[in-house]
PDB file of C-alpha atoms in Angstrom:
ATOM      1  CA  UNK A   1     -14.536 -49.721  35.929  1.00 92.00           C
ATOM      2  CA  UNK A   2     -13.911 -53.057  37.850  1.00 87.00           C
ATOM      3  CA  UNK A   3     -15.980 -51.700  40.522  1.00 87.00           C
ATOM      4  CA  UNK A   4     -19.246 -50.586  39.628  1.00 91.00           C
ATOM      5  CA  UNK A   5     -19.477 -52.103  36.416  1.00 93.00           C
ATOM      6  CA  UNK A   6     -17.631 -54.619  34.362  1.00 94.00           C
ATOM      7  CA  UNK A   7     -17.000 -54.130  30.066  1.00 94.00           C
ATOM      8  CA  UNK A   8     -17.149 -57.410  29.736  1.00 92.00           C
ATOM      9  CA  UNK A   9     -20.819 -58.388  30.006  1.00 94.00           C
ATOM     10  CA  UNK A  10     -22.457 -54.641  30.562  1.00 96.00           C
ATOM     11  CA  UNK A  11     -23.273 -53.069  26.597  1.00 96.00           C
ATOM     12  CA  UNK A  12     -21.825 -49.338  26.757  1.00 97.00           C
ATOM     13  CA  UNK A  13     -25.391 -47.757  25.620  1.00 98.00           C
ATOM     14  CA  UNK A  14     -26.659 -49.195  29.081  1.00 98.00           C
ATOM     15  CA  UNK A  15     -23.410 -48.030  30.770  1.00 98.00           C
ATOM     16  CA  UNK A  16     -24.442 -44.719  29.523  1.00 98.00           C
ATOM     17  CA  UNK A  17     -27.794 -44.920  30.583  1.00 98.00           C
ATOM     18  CA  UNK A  18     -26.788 -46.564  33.710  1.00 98.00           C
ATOM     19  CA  UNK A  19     -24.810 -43.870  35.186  1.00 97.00           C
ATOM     20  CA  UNK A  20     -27.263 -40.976  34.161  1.00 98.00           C
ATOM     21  CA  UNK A  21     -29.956 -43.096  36.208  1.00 98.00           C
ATOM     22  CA  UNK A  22     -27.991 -44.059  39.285  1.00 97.00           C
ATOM     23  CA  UNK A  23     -27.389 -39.677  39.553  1.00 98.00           C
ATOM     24  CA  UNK A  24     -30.849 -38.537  39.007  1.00 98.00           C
ATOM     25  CA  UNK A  25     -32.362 -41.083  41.146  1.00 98.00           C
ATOM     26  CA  UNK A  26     -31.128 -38.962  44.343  1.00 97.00           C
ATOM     27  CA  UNK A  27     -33.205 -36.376  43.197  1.00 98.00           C
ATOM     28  CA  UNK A  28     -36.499 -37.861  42.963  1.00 98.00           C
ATOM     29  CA  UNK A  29     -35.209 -39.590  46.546  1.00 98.00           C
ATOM     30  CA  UNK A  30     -35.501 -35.687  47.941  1.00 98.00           C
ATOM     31  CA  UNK A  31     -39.080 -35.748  46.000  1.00 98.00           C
ATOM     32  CA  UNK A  32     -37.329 -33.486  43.471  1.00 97.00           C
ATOM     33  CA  UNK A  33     -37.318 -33.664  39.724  1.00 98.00           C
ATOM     34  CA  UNK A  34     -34.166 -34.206  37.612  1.00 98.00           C
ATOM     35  CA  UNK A  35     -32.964 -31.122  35.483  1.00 98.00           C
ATOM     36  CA  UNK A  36     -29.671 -31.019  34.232  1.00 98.00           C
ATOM     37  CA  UNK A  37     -26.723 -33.101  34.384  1.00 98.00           C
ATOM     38  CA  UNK A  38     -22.932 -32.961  33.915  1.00 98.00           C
ATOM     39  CA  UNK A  39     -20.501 -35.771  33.233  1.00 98.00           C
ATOM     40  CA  UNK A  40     -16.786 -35.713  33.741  1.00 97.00           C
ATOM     41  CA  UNK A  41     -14.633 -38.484  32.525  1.00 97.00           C
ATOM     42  CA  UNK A  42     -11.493 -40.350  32.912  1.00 97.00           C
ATOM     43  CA  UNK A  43     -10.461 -42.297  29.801  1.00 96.00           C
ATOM     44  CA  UNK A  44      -7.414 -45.033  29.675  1.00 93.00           C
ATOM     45  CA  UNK A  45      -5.574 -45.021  26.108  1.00 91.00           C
ATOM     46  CA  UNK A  46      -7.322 -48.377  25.428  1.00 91.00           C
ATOM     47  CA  UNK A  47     -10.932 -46.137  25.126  1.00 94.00           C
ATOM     48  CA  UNK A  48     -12.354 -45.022  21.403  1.00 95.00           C
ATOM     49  CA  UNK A  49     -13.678 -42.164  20.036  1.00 95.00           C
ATOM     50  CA  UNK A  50     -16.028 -45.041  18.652  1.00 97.00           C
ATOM     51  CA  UNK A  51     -16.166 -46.532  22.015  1.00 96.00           C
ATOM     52  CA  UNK A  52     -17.419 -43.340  24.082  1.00 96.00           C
ATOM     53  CA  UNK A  53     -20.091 -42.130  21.183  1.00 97.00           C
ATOM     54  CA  UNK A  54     -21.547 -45.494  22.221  1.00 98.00           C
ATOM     55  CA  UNK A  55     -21.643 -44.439  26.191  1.00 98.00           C
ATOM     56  CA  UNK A  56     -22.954 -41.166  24.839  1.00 98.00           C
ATOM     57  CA  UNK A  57     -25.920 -42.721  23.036  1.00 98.00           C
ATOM     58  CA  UNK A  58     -27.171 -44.473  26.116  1.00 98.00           C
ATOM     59  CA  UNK A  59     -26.419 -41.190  28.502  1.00 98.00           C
ATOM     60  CA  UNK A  60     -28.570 -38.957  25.107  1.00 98.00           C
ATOM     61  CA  UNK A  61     -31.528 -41.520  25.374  1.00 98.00           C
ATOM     62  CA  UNK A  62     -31.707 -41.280  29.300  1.00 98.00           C
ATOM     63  CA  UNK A  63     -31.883 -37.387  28.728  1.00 98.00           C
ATOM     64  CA  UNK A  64     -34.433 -37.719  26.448  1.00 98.00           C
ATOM     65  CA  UNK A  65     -36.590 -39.961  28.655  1.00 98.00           C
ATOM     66  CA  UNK A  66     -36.490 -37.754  31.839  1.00 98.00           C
ATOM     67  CA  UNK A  67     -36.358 -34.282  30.406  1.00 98.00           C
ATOM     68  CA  UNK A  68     -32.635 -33.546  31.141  1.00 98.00           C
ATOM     69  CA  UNK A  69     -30.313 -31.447  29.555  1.00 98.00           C
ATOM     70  CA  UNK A  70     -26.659 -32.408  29.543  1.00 98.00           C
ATOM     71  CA  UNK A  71     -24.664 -28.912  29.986  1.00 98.00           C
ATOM     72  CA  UNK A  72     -21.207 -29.628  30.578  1.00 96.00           C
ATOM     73  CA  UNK A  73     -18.546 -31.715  32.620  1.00 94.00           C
ATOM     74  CA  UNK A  74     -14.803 -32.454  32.173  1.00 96.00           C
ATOM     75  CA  UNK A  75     -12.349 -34.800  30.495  1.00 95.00           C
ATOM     76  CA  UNK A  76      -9.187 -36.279  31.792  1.00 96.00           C
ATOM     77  CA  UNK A  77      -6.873 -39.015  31.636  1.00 95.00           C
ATOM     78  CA  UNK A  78      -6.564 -42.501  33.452  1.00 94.00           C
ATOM     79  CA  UNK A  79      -4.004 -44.716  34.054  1.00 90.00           C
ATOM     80  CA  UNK A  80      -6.463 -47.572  35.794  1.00 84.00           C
ATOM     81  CA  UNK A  81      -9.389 -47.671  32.887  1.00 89.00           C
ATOM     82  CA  UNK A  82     -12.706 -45.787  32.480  1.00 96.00           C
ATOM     83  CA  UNK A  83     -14.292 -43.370  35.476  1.00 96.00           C
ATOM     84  CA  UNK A  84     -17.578 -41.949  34.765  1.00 97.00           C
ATOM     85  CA  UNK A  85     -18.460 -39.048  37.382  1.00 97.00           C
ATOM     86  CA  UNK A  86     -22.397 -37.633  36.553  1.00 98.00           C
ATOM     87  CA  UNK A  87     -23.547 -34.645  38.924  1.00 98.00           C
ATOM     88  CA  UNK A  88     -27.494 -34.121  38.761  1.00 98.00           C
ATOM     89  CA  UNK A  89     -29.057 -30.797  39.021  1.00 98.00           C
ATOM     90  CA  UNK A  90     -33.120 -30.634  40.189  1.00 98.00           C
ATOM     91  CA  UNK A  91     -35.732 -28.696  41.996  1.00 97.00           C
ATOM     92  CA  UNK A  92     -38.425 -28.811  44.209  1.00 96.00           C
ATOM     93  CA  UNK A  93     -40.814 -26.555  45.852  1.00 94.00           C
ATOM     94  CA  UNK A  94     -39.317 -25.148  49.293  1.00 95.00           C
ATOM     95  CA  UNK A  95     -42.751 -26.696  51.579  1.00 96.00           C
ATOM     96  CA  UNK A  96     -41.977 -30.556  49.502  1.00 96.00           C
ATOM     97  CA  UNK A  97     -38.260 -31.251  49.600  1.00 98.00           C
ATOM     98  CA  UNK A  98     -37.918 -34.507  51.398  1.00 98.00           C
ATOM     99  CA  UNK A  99     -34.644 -35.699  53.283  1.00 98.00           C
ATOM    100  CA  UNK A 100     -33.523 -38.605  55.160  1.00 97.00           C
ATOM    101  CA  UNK A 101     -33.992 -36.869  58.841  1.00 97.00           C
ATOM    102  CA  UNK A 102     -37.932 -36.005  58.870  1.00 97.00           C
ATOM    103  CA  UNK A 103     -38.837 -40.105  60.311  1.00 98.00           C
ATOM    104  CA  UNK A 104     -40.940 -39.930  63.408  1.00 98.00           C
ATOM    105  CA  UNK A 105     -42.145 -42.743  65.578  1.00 98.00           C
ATOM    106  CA  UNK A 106     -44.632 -44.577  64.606  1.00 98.00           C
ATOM    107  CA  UNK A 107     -44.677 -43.633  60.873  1.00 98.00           C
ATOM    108  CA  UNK A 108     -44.880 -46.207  58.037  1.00 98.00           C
ATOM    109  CA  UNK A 109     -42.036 -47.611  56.061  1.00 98.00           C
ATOM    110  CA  UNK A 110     -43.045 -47.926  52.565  1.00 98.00           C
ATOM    111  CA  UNK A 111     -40.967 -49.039  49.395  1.00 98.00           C
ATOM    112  CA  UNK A 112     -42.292 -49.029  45.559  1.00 98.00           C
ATOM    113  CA  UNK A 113     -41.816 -51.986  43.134  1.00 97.00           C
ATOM    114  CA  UNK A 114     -39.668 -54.779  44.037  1.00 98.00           C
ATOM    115  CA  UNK A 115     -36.506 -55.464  45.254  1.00 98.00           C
ATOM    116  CA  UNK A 116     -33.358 -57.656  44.554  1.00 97.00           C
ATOM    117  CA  UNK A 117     -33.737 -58.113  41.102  1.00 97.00           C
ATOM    118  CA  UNK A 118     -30.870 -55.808  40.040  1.00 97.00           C
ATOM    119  CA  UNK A 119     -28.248 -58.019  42.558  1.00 96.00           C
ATOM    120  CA  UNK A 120     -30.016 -61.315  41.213  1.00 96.00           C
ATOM    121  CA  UNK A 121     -29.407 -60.195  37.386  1.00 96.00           C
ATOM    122  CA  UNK A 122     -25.486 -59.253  38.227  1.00 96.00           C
ATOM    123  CA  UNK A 123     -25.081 -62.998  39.974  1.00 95.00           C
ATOM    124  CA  UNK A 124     -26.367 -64.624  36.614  1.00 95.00           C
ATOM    125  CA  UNK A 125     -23.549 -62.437  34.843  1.00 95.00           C
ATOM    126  CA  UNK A 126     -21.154 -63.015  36.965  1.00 93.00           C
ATOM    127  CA  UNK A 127     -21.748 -66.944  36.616  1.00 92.00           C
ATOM    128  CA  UNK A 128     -22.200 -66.783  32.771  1.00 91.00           C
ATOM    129  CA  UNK A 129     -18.598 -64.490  32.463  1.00 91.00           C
ATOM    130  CA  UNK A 130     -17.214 -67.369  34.506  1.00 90.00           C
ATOM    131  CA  UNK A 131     -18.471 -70.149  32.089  1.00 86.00           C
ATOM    132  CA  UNK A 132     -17.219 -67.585  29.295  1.00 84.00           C
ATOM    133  CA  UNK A 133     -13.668 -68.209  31.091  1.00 85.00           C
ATOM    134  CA  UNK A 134     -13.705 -71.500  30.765  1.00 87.00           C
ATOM    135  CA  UNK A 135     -15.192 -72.375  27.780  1.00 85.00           C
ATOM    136  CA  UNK A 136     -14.861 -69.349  25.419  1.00 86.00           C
ATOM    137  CA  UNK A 137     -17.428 -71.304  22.450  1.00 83.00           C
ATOM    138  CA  UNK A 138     -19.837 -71.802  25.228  1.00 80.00           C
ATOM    139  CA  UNK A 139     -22.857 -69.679  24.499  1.00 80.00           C
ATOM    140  CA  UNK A 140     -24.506 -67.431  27.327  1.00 80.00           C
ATOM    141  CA  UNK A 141     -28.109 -68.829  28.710  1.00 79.00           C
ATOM    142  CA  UNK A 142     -29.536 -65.612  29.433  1.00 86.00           C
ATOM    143  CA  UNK A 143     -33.200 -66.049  27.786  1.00 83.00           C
ATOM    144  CA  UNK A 144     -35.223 -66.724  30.517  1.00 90.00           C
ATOM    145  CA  UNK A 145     -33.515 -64.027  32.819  1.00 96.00           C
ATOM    146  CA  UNK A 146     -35.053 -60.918  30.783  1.00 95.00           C
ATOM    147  CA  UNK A 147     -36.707 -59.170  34.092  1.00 97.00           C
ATOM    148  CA  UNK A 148     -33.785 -59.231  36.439  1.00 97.00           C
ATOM    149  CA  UNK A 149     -31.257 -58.513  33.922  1.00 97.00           C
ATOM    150  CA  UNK A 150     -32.457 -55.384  32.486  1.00 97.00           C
ATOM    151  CA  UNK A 151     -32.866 -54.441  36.392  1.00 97.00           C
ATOM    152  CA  UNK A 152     -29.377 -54.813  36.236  1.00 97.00           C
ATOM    153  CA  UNK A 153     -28.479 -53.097  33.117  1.00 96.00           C
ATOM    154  CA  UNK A 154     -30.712 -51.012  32.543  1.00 97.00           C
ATOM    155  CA  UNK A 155     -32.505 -49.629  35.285  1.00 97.00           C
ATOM    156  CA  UNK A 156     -35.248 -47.240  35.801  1.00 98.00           C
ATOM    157  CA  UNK A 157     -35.426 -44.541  38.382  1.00 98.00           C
ATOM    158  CA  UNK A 158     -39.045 -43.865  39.751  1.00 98.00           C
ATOM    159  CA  UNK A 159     -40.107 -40.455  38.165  1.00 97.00           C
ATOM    160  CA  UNK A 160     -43.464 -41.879  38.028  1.00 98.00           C
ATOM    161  CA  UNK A 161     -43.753 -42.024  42.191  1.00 98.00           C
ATOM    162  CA  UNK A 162     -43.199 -37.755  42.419  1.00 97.00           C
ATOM    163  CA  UNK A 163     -46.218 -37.027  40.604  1.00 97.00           C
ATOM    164  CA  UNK A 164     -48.271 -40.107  42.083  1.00 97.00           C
ATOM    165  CA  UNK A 165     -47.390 -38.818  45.719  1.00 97.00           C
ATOM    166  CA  UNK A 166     -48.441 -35.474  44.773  1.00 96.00           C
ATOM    167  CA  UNK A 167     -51.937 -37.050  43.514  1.00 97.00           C
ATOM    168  CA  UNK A 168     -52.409 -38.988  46.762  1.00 97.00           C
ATOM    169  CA  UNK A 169     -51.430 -35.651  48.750  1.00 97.00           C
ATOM    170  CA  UNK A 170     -48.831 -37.629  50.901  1.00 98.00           C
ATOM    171  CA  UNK A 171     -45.845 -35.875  51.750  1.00 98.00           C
ATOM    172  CA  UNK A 172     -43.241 -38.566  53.250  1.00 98.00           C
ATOM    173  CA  UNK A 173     -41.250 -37.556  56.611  1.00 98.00           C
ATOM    174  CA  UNK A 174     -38.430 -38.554  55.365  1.00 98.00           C
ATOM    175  CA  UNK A 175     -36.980 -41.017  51.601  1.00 98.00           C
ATOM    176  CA  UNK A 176     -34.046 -42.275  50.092  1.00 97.00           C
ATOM    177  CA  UNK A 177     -33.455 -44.287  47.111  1.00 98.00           C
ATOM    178  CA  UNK A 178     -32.312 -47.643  47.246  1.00 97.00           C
ATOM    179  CA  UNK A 179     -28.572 -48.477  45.754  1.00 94.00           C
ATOM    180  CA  UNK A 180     -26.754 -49.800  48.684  1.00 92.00           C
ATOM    181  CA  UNK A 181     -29.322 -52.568  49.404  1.00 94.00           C
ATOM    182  CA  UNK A 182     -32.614 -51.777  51.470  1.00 97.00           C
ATOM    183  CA  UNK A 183     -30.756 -52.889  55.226  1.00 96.00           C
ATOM    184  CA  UNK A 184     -28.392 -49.737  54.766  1.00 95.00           C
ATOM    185  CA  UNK A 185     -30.853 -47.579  53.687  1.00 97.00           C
ATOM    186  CA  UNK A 186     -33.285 -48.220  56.351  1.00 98.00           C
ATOM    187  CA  UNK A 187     -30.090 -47.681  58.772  1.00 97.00           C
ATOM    188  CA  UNK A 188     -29.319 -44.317  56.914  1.00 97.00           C
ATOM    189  CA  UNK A 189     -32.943 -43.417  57.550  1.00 98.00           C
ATOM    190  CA  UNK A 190     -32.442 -44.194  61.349  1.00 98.00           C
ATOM    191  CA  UNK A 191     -29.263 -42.724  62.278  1.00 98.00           C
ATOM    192  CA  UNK A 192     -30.044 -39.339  60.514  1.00 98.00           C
ATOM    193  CA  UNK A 193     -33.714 -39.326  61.976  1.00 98.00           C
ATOM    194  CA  UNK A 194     -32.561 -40.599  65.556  1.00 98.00           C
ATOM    195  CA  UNK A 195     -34.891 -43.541  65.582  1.00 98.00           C
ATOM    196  CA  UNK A 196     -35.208 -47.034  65.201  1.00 98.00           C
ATOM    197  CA  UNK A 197     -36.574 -49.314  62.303  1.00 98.00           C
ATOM    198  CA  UNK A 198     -38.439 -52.682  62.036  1.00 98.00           C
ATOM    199  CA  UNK A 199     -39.134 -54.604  58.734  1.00 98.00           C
ATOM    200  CA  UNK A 200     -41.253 -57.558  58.251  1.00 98.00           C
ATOM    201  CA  UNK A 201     -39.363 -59.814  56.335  1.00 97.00           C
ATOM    202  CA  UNK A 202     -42.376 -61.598  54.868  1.00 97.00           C
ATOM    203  CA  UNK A 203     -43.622 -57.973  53.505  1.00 98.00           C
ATOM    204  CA  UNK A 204     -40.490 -57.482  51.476  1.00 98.00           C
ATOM    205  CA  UNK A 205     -41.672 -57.483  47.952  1.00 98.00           C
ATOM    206  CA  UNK A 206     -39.946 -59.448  45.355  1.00 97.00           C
ATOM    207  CA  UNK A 207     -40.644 -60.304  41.898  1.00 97.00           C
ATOM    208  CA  UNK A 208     -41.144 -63.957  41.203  1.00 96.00           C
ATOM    209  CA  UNK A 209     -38.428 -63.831  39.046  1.00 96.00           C
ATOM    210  CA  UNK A 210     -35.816 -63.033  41.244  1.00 96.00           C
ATOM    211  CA  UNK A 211     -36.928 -65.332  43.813  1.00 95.00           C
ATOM    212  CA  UNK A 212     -36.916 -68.517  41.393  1.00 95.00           C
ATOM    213  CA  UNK A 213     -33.588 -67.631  39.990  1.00 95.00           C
ATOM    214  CA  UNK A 214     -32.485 -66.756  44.324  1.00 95.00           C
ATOM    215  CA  UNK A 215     -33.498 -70.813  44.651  1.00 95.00           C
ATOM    216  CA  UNK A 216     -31.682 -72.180  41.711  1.00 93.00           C
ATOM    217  CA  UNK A 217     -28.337 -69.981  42.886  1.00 93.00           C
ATOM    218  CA  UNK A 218     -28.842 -70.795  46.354  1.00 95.00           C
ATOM    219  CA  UNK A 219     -29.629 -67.244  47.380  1.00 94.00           C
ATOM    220  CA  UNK A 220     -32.435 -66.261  49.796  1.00 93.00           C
ATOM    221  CA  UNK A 221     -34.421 -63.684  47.977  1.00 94.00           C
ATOM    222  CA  UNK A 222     -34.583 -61.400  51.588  1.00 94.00           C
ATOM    223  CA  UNK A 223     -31.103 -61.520  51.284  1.00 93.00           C
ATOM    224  CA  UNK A 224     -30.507 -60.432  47.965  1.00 95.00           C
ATOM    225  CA  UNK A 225     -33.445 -57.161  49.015  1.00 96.00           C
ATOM    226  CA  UNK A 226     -31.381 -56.643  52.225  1.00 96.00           C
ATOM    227  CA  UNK A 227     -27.871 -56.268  50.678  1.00 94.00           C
ATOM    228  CA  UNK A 228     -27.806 -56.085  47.210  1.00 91.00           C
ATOM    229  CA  UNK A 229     -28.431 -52.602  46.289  1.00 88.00           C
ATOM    230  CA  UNK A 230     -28.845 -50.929  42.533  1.00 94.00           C
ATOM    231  CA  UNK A 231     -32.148 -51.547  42.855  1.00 97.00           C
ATOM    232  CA  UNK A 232     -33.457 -47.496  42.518  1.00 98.00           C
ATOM    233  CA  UNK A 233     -36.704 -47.820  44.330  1.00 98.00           C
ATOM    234  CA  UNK A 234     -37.806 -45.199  46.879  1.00 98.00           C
ATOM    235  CA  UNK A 235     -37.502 -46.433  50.528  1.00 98.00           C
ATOM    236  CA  UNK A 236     -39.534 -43.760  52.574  1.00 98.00           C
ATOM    237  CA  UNK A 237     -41.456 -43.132  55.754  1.00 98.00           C
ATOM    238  CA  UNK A 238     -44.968 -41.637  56.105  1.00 98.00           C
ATOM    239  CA  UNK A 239     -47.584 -41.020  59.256  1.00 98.00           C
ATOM    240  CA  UNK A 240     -49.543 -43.728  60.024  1.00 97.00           C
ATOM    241  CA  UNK A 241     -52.868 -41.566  59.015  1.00 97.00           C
ATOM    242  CA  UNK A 242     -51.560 -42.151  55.446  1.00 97.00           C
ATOM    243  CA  UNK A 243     -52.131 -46.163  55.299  1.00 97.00           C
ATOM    244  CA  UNK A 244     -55.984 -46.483  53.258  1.00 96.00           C
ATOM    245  CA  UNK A 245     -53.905 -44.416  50.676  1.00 96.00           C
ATOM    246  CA  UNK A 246     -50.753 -47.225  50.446  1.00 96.00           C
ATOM    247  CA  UNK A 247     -52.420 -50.543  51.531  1.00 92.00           C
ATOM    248  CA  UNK A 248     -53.723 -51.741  48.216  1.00 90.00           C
ATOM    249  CA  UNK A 249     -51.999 -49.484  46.186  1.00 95.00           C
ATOM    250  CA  UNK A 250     -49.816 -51.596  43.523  1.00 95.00           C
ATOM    251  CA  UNK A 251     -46.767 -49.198  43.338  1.00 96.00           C
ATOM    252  CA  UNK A 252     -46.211 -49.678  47.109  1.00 98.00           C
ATOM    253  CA  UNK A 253     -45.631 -51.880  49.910  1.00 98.00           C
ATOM    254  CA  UNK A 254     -45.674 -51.244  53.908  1.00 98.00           C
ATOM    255  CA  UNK A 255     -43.048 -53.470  54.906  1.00 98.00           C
ATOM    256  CA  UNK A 256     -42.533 -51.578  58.547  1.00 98.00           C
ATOM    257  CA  UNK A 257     -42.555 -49.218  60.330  1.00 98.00           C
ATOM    258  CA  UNK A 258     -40.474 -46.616  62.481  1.00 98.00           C
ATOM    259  CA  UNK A 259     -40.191 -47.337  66.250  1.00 98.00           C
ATOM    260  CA  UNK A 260     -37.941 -45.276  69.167  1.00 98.00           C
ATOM    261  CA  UNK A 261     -34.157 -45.141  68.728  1.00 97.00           C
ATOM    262  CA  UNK A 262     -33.968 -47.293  71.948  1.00 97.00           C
ATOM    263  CA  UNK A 263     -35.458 -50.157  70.747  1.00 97.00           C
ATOM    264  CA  UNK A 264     -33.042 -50.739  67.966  1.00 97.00           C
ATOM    265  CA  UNK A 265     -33.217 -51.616  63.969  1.00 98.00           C
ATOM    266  CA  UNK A 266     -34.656 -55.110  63.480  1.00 97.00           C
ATOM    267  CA  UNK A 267     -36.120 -57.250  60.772  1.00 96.00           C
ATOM    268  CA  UNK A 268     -38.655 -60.129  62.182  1.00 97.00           C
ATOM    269  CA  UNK A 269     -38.532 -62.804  60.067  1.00 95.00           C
ATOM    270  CA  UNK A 270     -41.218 -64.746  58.595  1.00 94.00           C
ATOM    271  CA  UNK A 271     -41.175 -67.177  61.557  1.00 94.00           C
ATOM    272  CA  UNK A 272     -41.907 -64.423  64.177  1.00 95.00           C
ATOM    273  CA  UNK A 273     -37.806 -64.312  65.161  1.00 95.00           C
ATOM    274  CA  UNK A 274     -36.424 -60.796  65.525  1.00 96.00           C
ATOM    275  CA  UNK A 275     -32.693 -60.144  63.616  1.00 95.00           C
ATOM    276  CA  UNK A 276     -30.918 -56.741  64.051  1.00 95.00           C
ATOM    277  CA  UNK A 277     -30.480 -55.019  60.596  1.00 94.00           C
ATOM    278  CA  UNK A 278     -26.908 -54.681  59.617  1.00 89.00           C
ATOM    279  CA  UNK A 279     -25.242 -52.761  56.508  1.00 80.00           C
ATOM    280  CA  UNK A 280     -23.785 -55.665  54.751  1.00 72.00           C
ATOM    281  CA  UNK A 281     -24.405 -53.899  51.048  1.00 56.00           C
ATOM    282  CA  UNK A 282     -22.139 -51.753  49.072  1.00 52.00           C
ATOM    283  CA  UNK A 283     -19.586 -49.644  51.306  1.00 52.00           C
ATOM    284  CA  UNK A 284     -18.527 -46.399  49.835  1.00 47.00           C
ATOM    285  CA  UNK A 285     -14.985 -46.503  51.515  1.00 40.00           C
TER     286      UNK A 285
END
């Protein structure tokens, strides 16, 4: 609480759902599927029975939507507010486990849907909390930001890409999901492959949402895709003998691809200049 979420704009059904989402997302990143989960919680004397059956409906409906069965967890006290801890439990066949270290030179970087919406939604709640603030009878303008608010709120993970890979026969080299923004991801890739990455900054998908509301904020939509994280889209690398599978396909985008270590991480921009990639998204510690 304070730090990856805030009570005062996010509705505790989404927290609920939320948190499930942001666990089993890892395991589709490892081309896994999501079994069971567990949640252990910290609650501050301020929380409700009435409060947390609230969490629990969101957390029930996320189980219900991707086949999970909540077995067990823990409950303690707080002195700081709420913690929410959720450990996922999957499989995958032995041959088709993915992991971060299988990029080779030369492969294909590839992500699915669109990116920066979720960072775009949590700047339009940040400003409306702010104009709550101020003007408590003020009324929140959040009608026209439907798309990158619920990307916020209440986001998806991508169970649908597991079986679609399968379909397509690709196996990636190596994936990762994207919550810390898709610059530290790509380096995450790198440094446990031992290689370098370039991404074309004009093949960065966005939604046309997120890059309207990026202009009227005063935020570059690359940026927002680069740092802002929460996103949960797969970010993963494939051989190059893969591409008349991916080119036209509408769940994915080549935005790169992998190069030697030597050469370095880089993003060219859309006027041909070349920009190293640096982890300026959510740091863990």
């Amino acid at each position: 609480e304070g730090i990856h979420f805030d009570l005062s704009y996010t509705p505790l059904i989404h927290l609920g759902y939320r948190c499930v989402i942001a666990a089993i997302s890892d395991i589709y990143a490892m081309n896994g599927r999501p079994e069971q989960i567990l949640i252990s919680l910290a609650l501050s004397s301020k929380i409700t029975v009435e409060f947390m059956e609230e969490v629990y409906q969101g957390v029930m409906v996320a189980c219900k939507n991707y086949g999970l069965d909540l077995i067990g967890g823990d409950t303690t006290s707080s002195r700081s507010g709420l913690v929410i801890n959720v450990t996922a439990i999957g499989k995958a066949a032995k041959d088709k486990i993915v992991y971060r270290s299988g990029a080779k030179v030369n492969d294909l970087l590839v992500v699915t849907g669109d990116l920066g919406g979720s960072y775009m939604g949590l700047q339009i709640l940040e400003r409306e909390k702010r104009v709550f603030l101020e003007h408590p009878e003020a009324q929140p303008k959040l009608a026209e930001y439907d798309y990158i608010l619920k990307r916020h709120l209440r986001p998806e993970a991508r169970k649908d890409i597991i079986p679609l890979l399968d379909d397509l026969k690709i196996l990636p080299t190596s994936m990762m999901d994207i919550s810390d923004g898709l610059s530290s991801e790509c380096l995450h890739i790198a440094r446990q492959s031992d290689v370098g990455i370039v991404v074309y900054e004009e093949k960065i998908p966005l939604d046309p949402q997120t890059y309207k509301v990026g202009r009227s904020l005063g935020i570059d939509g690359t940026t927002a895709a680069l740092n802002g994280g929460e996103d949960y889209e797969l970010l993963f690398t494939v051989p190059q003998a893969e591409h008349s599978k991916l080119e036209n396909h509408p769940d994915f985008t080549i935005i790169g691809y992998v190069q030697d270590k030597s050469d370095g991480n880089i993003m060219i921009s859309k006027g041909g200049n070349t920009y190293p990639l640096k982890a300026q998204g959510w740091k863990h510690f």
